[in-house]
């Protein structure tokens, strides 16, 4: 092992056992009561691990409970329509995760008779499952002796080892994976791995770690050398690009026009109002190109701001009136729909698409019904 990761407990069985024991005792007392910790069902643990990727625990809890309520097992998820899966996922972001979950469930039904696989190789073969997720599911659910490495444990292990390299680079990843494997206990591996993650989440935080409350600080070289604020090395700051986009709500009677985002587009599989880069755009022409509908674009009725990866987007929302169908349809007609506000509520939309949909529903609710003229005398 590299000298930068030569820990007192990495080559000492008694020290490793002491580390595991101290983490175990602390975790049993301090662990948060989370719904996915009340089960050994591999399917439920898998769903939680995928949802927790790049998402805060407090956000995930209601999504996890709703998802498991609707899809209690692999068979139910595999049999579902992808649109329903995406609708239940709506708001969690990173929608590729939901599509891969759905595809993986179908693969499990086809290849494993609907039972979540129990070998590392079989789990890794499923769509969207990498080394971390496979190790987490099998160690937590089956106590398989597999290491894990994710944001929280990267931070914990880097500090324990006083590792001053870049943990996001391949060399740093290789070293930390080796360390994570070296310190695994002989048993209760699931508790050990969860304790490492919990420690990183609640004690060994990115800023101002609570070292005075850390159950394993005597093992920590960063604490010993007062390097907690310098380890891990700071990630490079993301340079954000400012972008202006337009979304157009085309009305036709009591219905509005939506299109399904295509593979390769942002939010593929979700439905959205015609949306495009606004700078220099002929909005009517872009609506026609995307939907095959000629529309008279009117006033802006809302301005929304949101972020997607490295983009900071200002979204200008416009009203438009349907004129006629054109021949300029770029996508399949099946990907274009005229929907009522009730139907709009059932479709999976992006976060900003849902905000626009709410504005559309409010507008419809506030518009008085048209009264028929009385017959002429």
Short mmCIF file of C-alpha atoms in Angstrom, two decimals:
data_model
loop_
_atom_site.label_atom_id
_atom_site.label_comp_id
_atom_site.label_asym_id
_atom_site.label_seq_id
_atom_site.Cartn_x
_atom_site.Cartn_y
_atom_site.Cartn_z
CA UNK A 1 0.00 0.00 0.00
CA UNK A 2 1.17 3.53 -0.77
CA UNK A 3 2.90 5.28 2.17
CA UNK A 4 0.30 8.04 2.07
CA UNK A 5 -2.29 5.42 3.04
CA UNK A 6 -0.23 3.46 5.57
CA UNK A 7 -2.55 3.60 8.56
CA UNK A 8 -1.83 2.09 11.98
CA UNK A 9 -4.88 -0.16 11.57
CA UNK A 10 -4.35 -1.11 7.91
CA UNK A 11 -1.71 -3.70 8.80
CA UNK A 12 -2.84 -4.50 12.34
CA UNK A 13 -5.71 -6.91 12.89
CA UNK A 14 -6.34 -5.76 16.50
CA UNK A 15 -6.45 -2.13 15.39
CA UNK A 16 -8.86 -2.95 12.55
CA UNK A 17 -11.11 -4.82 14.95
CA UNK A 18 -11.02 -1.86 17.34
CA UNK A 19 -12.01 0.53 14.54
CA UNK A 20 -14.90 -1.71 13.46
CA UNK A 21 -16.07 -2.22 17.04
CA UNK A 22 -16.05 1.50 17.85
CA UNK A 23 -17.95 2.32 14.65
CA UNK A 24 -20.44 -0.47 15.35
CA UNK A 25 -21.20 0.70 18.89
CA UNK A 26 -21.54 4.32 17.77
CA UNK A 27 -23.77 3.46 14.82
CA UNK A 28 -26.21 1.40 16.88
CA UNK A 29 -26.71 4.41 19.15
CA UNK A 30 -26.50 7.28 16.66
CA UNK A 31 -27.93 5.92 13.40
CA UNK A 32 -30.87 7.81 11.95
CA UNK A 33 -34.09 5.85 11.65
CA UNK A 34 -34.44 5.66 7.87
CA UNK A 35 -37.04 3.50 6.11
CA UNK A 36 -34.53 1.54 4.03
CA UNK A 37 -32.66 0.59 7.21
CA UNK A 38 -35.68 -1.35 8.47
CA UNK A 39 -35.39 -4.06 5.83
CA UNK A 40 -32.99 -6.61 4.37
CA UNK A 41 -34.92 -6.75 1.10
CA UNK A 42 -32.31 -6.34 -1.64
CA UNK A 43 -34.85 -4.70 -3.95
CA UNK A 44 -35.76 -1.99 -1.42
CA UNK A 45 -32.10 -1.38 -0.54
CA UNK A 46 -31.30 -1.07 -4.25
CA UNK A 47 -34.06 1.49 -4.80
CA UNK A 48 -32.82 3.55 -1.84
CA UNK A 49 -29.21 3.48 -3.00
CA UNK A 50 -30.10 4.66 -6.50
CA UNK A 51 -32.34 7.42 -5.15
CA UNK A 52 -29.65 8.60 -2.75
CA UNK A 53 -27.14 9.19 -5.53
CA UNK A 54 -26.56 12.97 -5.62
CA UNK A 55 -29.71 13.54 -3.55
CA UNK A 56 -30.16 14.44 0.12
CA UNK A 57 -31.67 11.92 2.52
CA UNK A 58 -34.51 14.23 3.59
CA UNK A 59 -35.56 14.58 -0.06
CA UNK A 60 -35.40 10.86 -0.76
CA UNK A 61 -37.56 9.59 2.13
CA UNK A 62 -41.03 10.50 0.72
CA UNK A 63 -40.01 9.42 -2.79
CA UNK A 64 -38.78 6.06 -1.48
CA UNK A 65 -41.99 5.43 0.43
CA UNK A 66 -44.22 6.37 -2.52
CA UNK A 67 -42.14 4.34 -4.96
CA UNK A 68 -42.18 1.21 -2.80
CA UNK A 69 -45.89 1.72 -2.14
CA UNK A 70 -46.59 1.62 -5.87
CA UNK A 71 -43.86 -0.86 -6.89
CA UNK A 72 -43.36 -3.15 -3.87
CA UNK A 73 -41.18 -5.66 -5.72
CA UNK A 74 -39.16 -6.22 -8.86
CA UNK A 75 -42.09 -7.72 -10.75
CA UNK A 76 -44.29 -4.69 -10.13
CA UNK A 77 -41.59 -2.30 -11.33
CA UNK A 78 -40.83 -4.40 -14.40
CA UNK A 79 -44.51 -4.55 -15.38
CA UNK A 80 -45.02 -0.80 -15.04
CA UNK A 81 -45.17 1.66 -17.90
CA UNK A 82 -42.03 3.81 -18.05
CA UNK A 83 -44.17 6.95 -18.00
CA UNK A 84 -45.58 6.02 -14.60
CA UNK A 85 -42.08 5.30 -13.30
CA UNK A 86 -40.89 8.71 -14.48
CA UNK A 87 -43.95 10.43 -12.99
CA UNK A 88 -43.21 8.94 -9.56
CA UNK A 89 -39.55 9.95 -9.97
CA UNK A 90 -40.47 13.50 -10.96
CA UNK A 91 -38.59 16.08 -8.90
CA UNK A 92 -35.65 13.82 -7.98
CA UNK A 93 -33.78 14.76 -11.14
CA UNK A 94 -31.17 12.69 -12.99
CA UNK A 95 -34.01 10.84 -14.73
CA UNK A 96 -31.64 8.40 -16.34
CA UNK A 97 -31.57 6.68 -12.94
CA UNK A 98 -35.30 5.95 -13.16
CA UNK A 99 -35.07 4.62 -16.71
CA UNK A 100 -32.16 2.37 -15.72
CA UNK A 101 -34.06 1.10 -12.67
CA UNK A 102 -36.94 0.16 -14.92
CA UNK A 103 -34.65 -1.54 -17.44
CA UNK A 104 -32.82 -3.39 -14.66
CA UNK A 105 -36.10 -4.65 -13.18
CA UNK A 106 -37.08 -6.07 -16.56
CA UNK A 107 -33.67 -7.72 -16.87
CA UNK A 108 -34.06 -9.27 -13.40
CA UNK A 109 -37.45 -10.71 -14.38
CA UNK A 110 -36.07 -12.04 -17.66
CA UNK A 111 -32.81 -13.48 -16.34
CA UNK A 112 -33.35 -14.12 -12.62
CA UNK A 113 -37.06 -15.04 -12.40
CA UNK A 114 -37.85 -11.78 -10.66
CA UNK A 115 -35.44 -12.31 -7.76
CA UNK A 116 -32.79 -9.68 -7.16
CA UNK A 117 -29.44 -11.39 -7.89
CA UNK A 118 -27.12 -12.20 -5.00
CA UNK A 119 -23.71 -12.31 -6.65
CA UNK A 120 -21.52 -9.30 -7.29
CA UNK A 121 -21.03 -10.10 -10.97
CA UNK A 122 -24.76 -10.53 -11.60
CA UNK A 123 -25.63 -7.29 -9.81
CA UNK A 124 -22.90 -5.38 -11.69
CA UNK A 125 -24.37 -6.60 -14.98
CA UNK A 126 -27.62 -4.69 -14.36
CA UNK A 127 -28.13 -1.30 -16.05
CA UNK A 128 -27.01 1.65 -13.94
CA UNK A 129 -25.25 -0.36 -11.23
CA UNK A 130 -21.59 0.30 -10.57
CA UNK A 131 -19.12 -1.05 -8.06
CA UNK A 132 -20.36 1.12 -5.20
CA UNK A 133 -24.06 0.33 -5.61
CA UNK A 134 -23.44 -3.40 -5.98
CA UNK A 135 -21.24 -3.44 -2.88
CA UNK A 136 -23.69 -1.37 -0.85
CA UNK A 137 -26.73 -3.51 -1.71
CA UNK A 138 -25.02 -6.85 -1.11
CA UNK A 139 -23.13 -5.83 2.02
CA UNK A 140 -26.17 -4.21 3.65
CA UNK A 141 -28.64 -6.87 2.56
CA UNK A 142 -26.52 -10.02 2.77
CA UNK A 143 -23.49 -8.93 4.82
CA UNK A 144 -21.29 -9.70 1.81
CA UNK A 145 -17.68 -8.70 2.47
CA UNK A 146 -17.54 -5.94 -0.12
CA UNK A 147 -16.12 -2.41 0.23
CA UNK A 148 -17.93 0.79 -0.72
CA UNK A 149 -16.69 4.18 -1.81
CA UNK A 150 -18.97 7.19 -2.24
CA UNK A 151 -18.86 10.88 -1.30
CA UNK A 152 -19.12 10.41 2.46
CA UNK A 153 -16.75 7.47 2.76
CA UNK A 154 -14.24 9.13 0.43
CA UNK A 155 -14.08 12.00 2.90
CA UNK A 156 -13.84 9.73 5.97
CA UNK A 157 -11.15 7.49 4.51
CA UNK A 158 -9.15 10.42 3.13
CA UNK A 159 -9.06 11.98 6.59
CA UNK A 160 -8.34 8.75 8.40
CA UNK A 161 -5.36 8.24 6.09
CA UNK A 162 -4.41 11.92 5.80
CA UNK A 163 -4.54 11.33 2.05
CA UNK A 164 -3.62 14.60 0.34
CA UNK A 165 -4.00 13.45 -3.24
CA UNK A 166 -7.05 14.03 -5.41
CA UNK A 167 -9.67 11.39 -4.48
CA UNK A 168 -11.60 12.01 -7.70
CA UNK A 169 -8.73 10.95 -9.96
CA UNK A 170 -8.16 7.33 -10.92
CA UNK A 171 -5.01 6.97 -8.80
CA UNK A 172 -6.75 8.36 -5.73
CA UNK A 173 -9.81 6.20 -6.32
CA UNK A 174 -7.65 3.08 -6.61
CA UNK A 175 -5.88 3.83 -3.34
CA UNK A 176 -9.08 4.56 -1.44
CA UNK A 177 -10.81 1.45 -2.78
CA UNK A 178 -7.82 -0.56 -1.56
CA UNK A 179 -8.08 1.02 1.87
CA UNK A 180 -11.85 0.49 2.04
CA UNK A 181 -11.29 -3.20 1.30
CA UNK A 182 -8.35 -3.56 3.70
CA UNK A 183 -10.28 -2.34 6.74
CA UNK A 184 -13.43 -4.44 6.24
CA UNK A 185 -14.31 -6.48 9.32
CA UNK A 186 -14.85 -10.22 9.15
CA UNK A 187 -18.54 -9.86 9.97
CA UNK A 188 -21.27 -7.21 10.27
CA UNK A 189 -19.92 -5.66 7.07
CA UNK A 190 -23.25 -4.04 6.28
CA UNK A 191 -23.28 -2.21 9.59
CA UNK A 192 -19.64 -1.19 9.13
CA UNK A 193 -20.28 0.26 5.66
CA UNK A 194 -23.41 2.07 6.80
CA UNK A 195 -21.53 3.41 9.82
CA UNK A 196 -18.81 4.84 7.57
CA UNK A 197 -21.44 6.59 5.46
CA UNK A 198 -23.30 7.84 8.53
CA UNK A 199 -20.07 9.13 10.04
CA UNK A 200 -19.33 11.11 6.90
CA UNK A 201 -22.86 12.48 6.74
CA UNK A 202 -23.30 13.46 10.38
CA UNK A 203 -19.84 13.89 11.95
CA UNK A 204 -17.03 13.98 9.38
CA UNK A 205 -18.72 16.71 7.35
CA UNK A 206 -17.05 18.69 4.53
CA UNK A 207 -16.80 21.82 6.66
CA UNK A 208 -16.27 22.07 10.42
CA UNK A 209 -16.25 18.32 11.17
CA UNK A 210 -17.34 17.48 14.71
CA UNK A 211 -14.09 15.75 15.66
CA UNK A 212 -14.89 16.09 19.37
CA UNK A 213 -17.83 13.69 18.81
CA UNK A 214 -16.09 11.31 16.40
CA UNK A 215 -15.94 7.73 17.72
CA UNK A 216 -12.76 6.93 15.75
CA UNK A 217 -10.76 10.14 16.03
CA UNK A 218 -7.87 8.35 17.71
CA UNK A 219 -7.39 6.46 14.44
CA UNK A 220 -7.52 9.61 12.32
CA UNK A 221 -4.22 10.96 10.97
CA UNK A 222 -5.86 14.15 9.69
CA UNK A 223 -7.11 14.87 13.23
CA UNK A 224 -3.72 14.03 14.70
CA UNK A 225 -1.99 16.40 12.24
CA UNK A 226 -4.76 19.06 12.30
CA UNK A 227 -5.39 18.67 8.59
CA UNK A 228 -9.17 18.20 8.70
CA UNK A 229 -9.83 21.48 6.86
CA UNK A 230 -7.36 20.60 4.10
CA UNK A 231 -8.45 17.03 3.44
CA UNK A 232 -9.87 15.98 1.06
CA UNK A 233 -8.39 18.46 -1.38
CA UNK A 234 -10.94 21.00 -2.55
CA UNK A 235 -12.77 20.08 -5.72
CA UNK A 236 -12.36 22.37 -8.67
CA UNK A 237 -15.06 25.00 -8.72
CA UNK A 238 -17.58 24.51 -11.48
CA UNK A 239 -17.68 27.29 -14.03
CA UNK A 240 -21.34 27.97 -14.73
CA UNK A 241 -22.61 29.11 -18.08
CA UNK A 242 -25.53 31.53 -18.23
CA UNK A 243 -28.18 30.45 -20.72
CA UNK A 244 -31.54 31.90 -21.75
CA UNK A 245 -34.26 29.57 -22.99
CA UNK A 246 -37.89 29.97 -24.00
CA UNK A 247 -40.87 27.73 -23.29
CA UNK A 248 -44.09 28.28 -25.23
CA UNK A 249 -47.56 27.31 -24.00
CA UNK A 250 -49.66 26.87 -27.13
CA UNK A 251 -53.39 26.86 -26.38
CA UNK A 252 -56.12 25.32 -28.45
CA UNK A 253 -59.47 25.64 -26.78
CA UNK A 254 -59.11 24.17 -23.31
CA UNK A 255 -55.99 22.17 -24.18
CA UNK A 256 -52.27 22.89 -24.37
CA UNK A 257 -49.54 21.45 -26.56
CA UNK A 258 -46.78 19.24 -25.14
CA UNK A 259 -44.04 17.12 -26.68
CA UNK A 260 -42.06 14.17 -25.37
CA UNK A 261 -38.32 14.80 -25.07
CA UNK A 262 -36.39 12.49 -27.36
CA UNK A 263 -33.32 10.29 -26.69
CA UNK A 264 -30.25 12.50 -26.44
CA UNK A 265 -32.26 15.48 -25.23
CA UNK A 266 -32.29 16.77 -21.70
CA UNK A 267 -35.08 14.97 -19.78
CA UNK A 268 -35.45 12.23 -22.42
CA UNK A 269 -38.76 10.41 -21.95
CA UNK A 270 -40.40 13.26 -20.04
CA UNK A 271 -43.02 15.60 -21.49
CA UNK A 272 -42.46 19.32 -21.85
CA UNK A 273 -43.78 22.44 -23.45
CA UNK A 274 -41.95 23.40 -26.67
CA UNK A 275 -38.62 24.67 -25.31
CA UNK A 276 -35.49 25.94 -27.04
CA UNK A 277 -32.56 28.35 -26.78
CA UNK A 278 -34.03 31.84 -26.88
CA UNK A 279 -31.17 33.91 -28.20
CA UNK A 280 -31.86 34.93 -31.77
CA UNK A 281 -34.70 32.43 -32.10
CA UNK A 282 -37.75 32.88 -34.29
CA UNK A 283 -40.08 31.43 -31.66
CA UNK A 284 -42.95 30.63 -33.98
CA UNK A 285 -40.57 28.85 -36.36
CA UNK A 286 -39.01 26.84 -33.52
CA UNK A 287 -42.43 25.78 -32.22
CA UNK A 288 -43.37 24.63 -35.72
CA UNK A 289 -40.10 22.75 -36.13
CA UNK A 290 -40.51 20.91 -32.83
CA UNK A 291 -44.22 20.17 -32.99
CA UNK A 292 -45.56 20.67 -36.50
CA UNK A 293 -47.91 23.39 -35.21
CA UNK A 294 -48.13 26.98 -36.45
CA UNK A 295 -48.79 29.31 -33.54
CA UNK A 296 -49.02 33.02 -32.86
CA UNK A 297 -46.63 33.70 -29.98
CA UNK A 298 -47.78 36.37 -27.57
CA UNK A 299 -46.59 37.93 -24.33
CA UNK A 300 -44.23 36.49 -21.76
CA UNK A 301 -46.17 35.43 -18.67
CA UNK A 302 -43.39 34.08 -16.41
CA UNK A 303 -39.63 34.02 -15.90
CA UNK A 304 -38.13 31.00 -14.13
CA UNK A 305 -34.54 30.39 -13.08
CA UNK A 306 -32.97 26.99 -12.52
CA UNK A 307 -29.73 25.07 -12.81
CA UNK A 308 -28.86 21.97 -14.83
CA UNK A 309 -25.33 20.56 -14.40
CA UNK A 310 -23.00 23.45 -15.38
CA UNK A 311 -25.74 25.68 -16.78
CA UNK A 312 -27.63 28.46 -15.02
CA UNK A 313 -30.79 28.88 -17.05
CA UNK A 314 -33.22 31.75 -17.31
CA UNK A 315 -36.45 30.39 -18.77
CA UNK A 316 -38.86 32.86 -20.33
CA UNK A 317 -42.38 31.45 -20.66
CA UNK A 318 -44.70 32.67 -23.43
CA UNK A 319 -48.36 32.27 -24.29
CA UNK A 320 -49.25 31.29 -27.84
CA UNK A 321 -52.40 30.67 -29.84
CA UNK A 322 -52.85 27.72 -32.17
CA UNK A 323 -53.26 28.64 -35.85
CA UNK A 324 -53.00 25.41 -37.84
CA UNK A 325 -51.15 22.15 -38.30
CA UNK A 326 -48.06 22.35 -40.52
CA UNK A 327 -45.87 19.81 -42.26
CA UNK A 328 -42.72 20.80 -40.41
CA UNK A 329 -42.95 18.13 -37.72
CA UNK A 330 -39.45 17.05 -36.65
CA UNK A 331 -40.56 14.20 -34.37
CA UNK A 332 -43.06 11.37 -34.53
CA UNK A 333 -46.69 12.54 -34.16
CA UNK A 334 -46.95 10.11 -31.21
CA UNK A 335 -44.58 12.41 -29.33
CA UNK A 336 -46.95 15.38 -29.65
CA UNK A 337 -50.13 15.74 -27.60
CA UNK A 338 -52.90 18.20 -26.91
CA UNK A 339 -53.80 17.73 -23.26
CA UNK A 340 -56.17 19.16 -20.68
CA UNK A 341 -54.91 20.44 -17.34
CA UNK A 342 -56.08 17.18 -15.73
CA UNK A 343 -54.13 15.11 -18.26
CA UNK A 344 -51.12 17.39 -17.80
CA UNK A 345 -51.11 16.53 -14.09
CA UNK A 346 -50.64 12.84 -14.89
CA UNK A 347 -47.69 13.25 -17.29
CA UNK A 348 -44.07 13.14 -16.08
CA UNK A 349 -42.56 16.62 -16.43
CA UNK A 350 -39.30 18.29 -15.48
CA UNK A 351 -39.30 20.52 -12.40
CA UNK A 352 -39.70 23.68 -14.48
CA UNK A 353 -42.25 21.97 -16.71
CA UNK A 354 -44.32 21.20 -13.62
CA UNK A 355 -44.07 24.84 -12.50
CA UNK A 356 -45.38 25.97 -15.88
CA UNK A 357 -48.14 23.35 -15.70
CA UNK A 358 -49.25 24.77 -12.34
CA UNK A 359 -49.38 28.25 -13.83
CA UNK A 360 -51.44 26.89 -16.71
CA UNK A 361 -53.84 25.20 -14.28
CA UNK A 362 -54.17 28.39 -12.21
CA UNK A 363 -54.88 30.37 -15.35
CA UNK A 364 -57.56 27.90 -16.41
CA UNK A 365 -59.15 27.99 -12.97
CA UNK A 366 -59.26 31.79 -12.90
CA UNK A 367 -60.79 32.12 -16.38
CA UNK A 368 -64.59 32.41 -16.12
CA UNK A 369 -66.58 30.02 -18.31
CA UNK A 370 -67.82 31.40 -21.58
CA UNK A 371 -71.57 32.02 -21.48
CA UNK A 372 -73.67 31.09 -24.45
CA UNK A 373 -75.65 33.93 -26.00
CA UNK A 374 -79.41 33.64 -25.46
CA UNK A 375 -81.34 32.74 -28.58
CA UNK A 376 -82.68 35.63 -30.62
CA UNK A 377 -86.26 36.60 -29.87
#
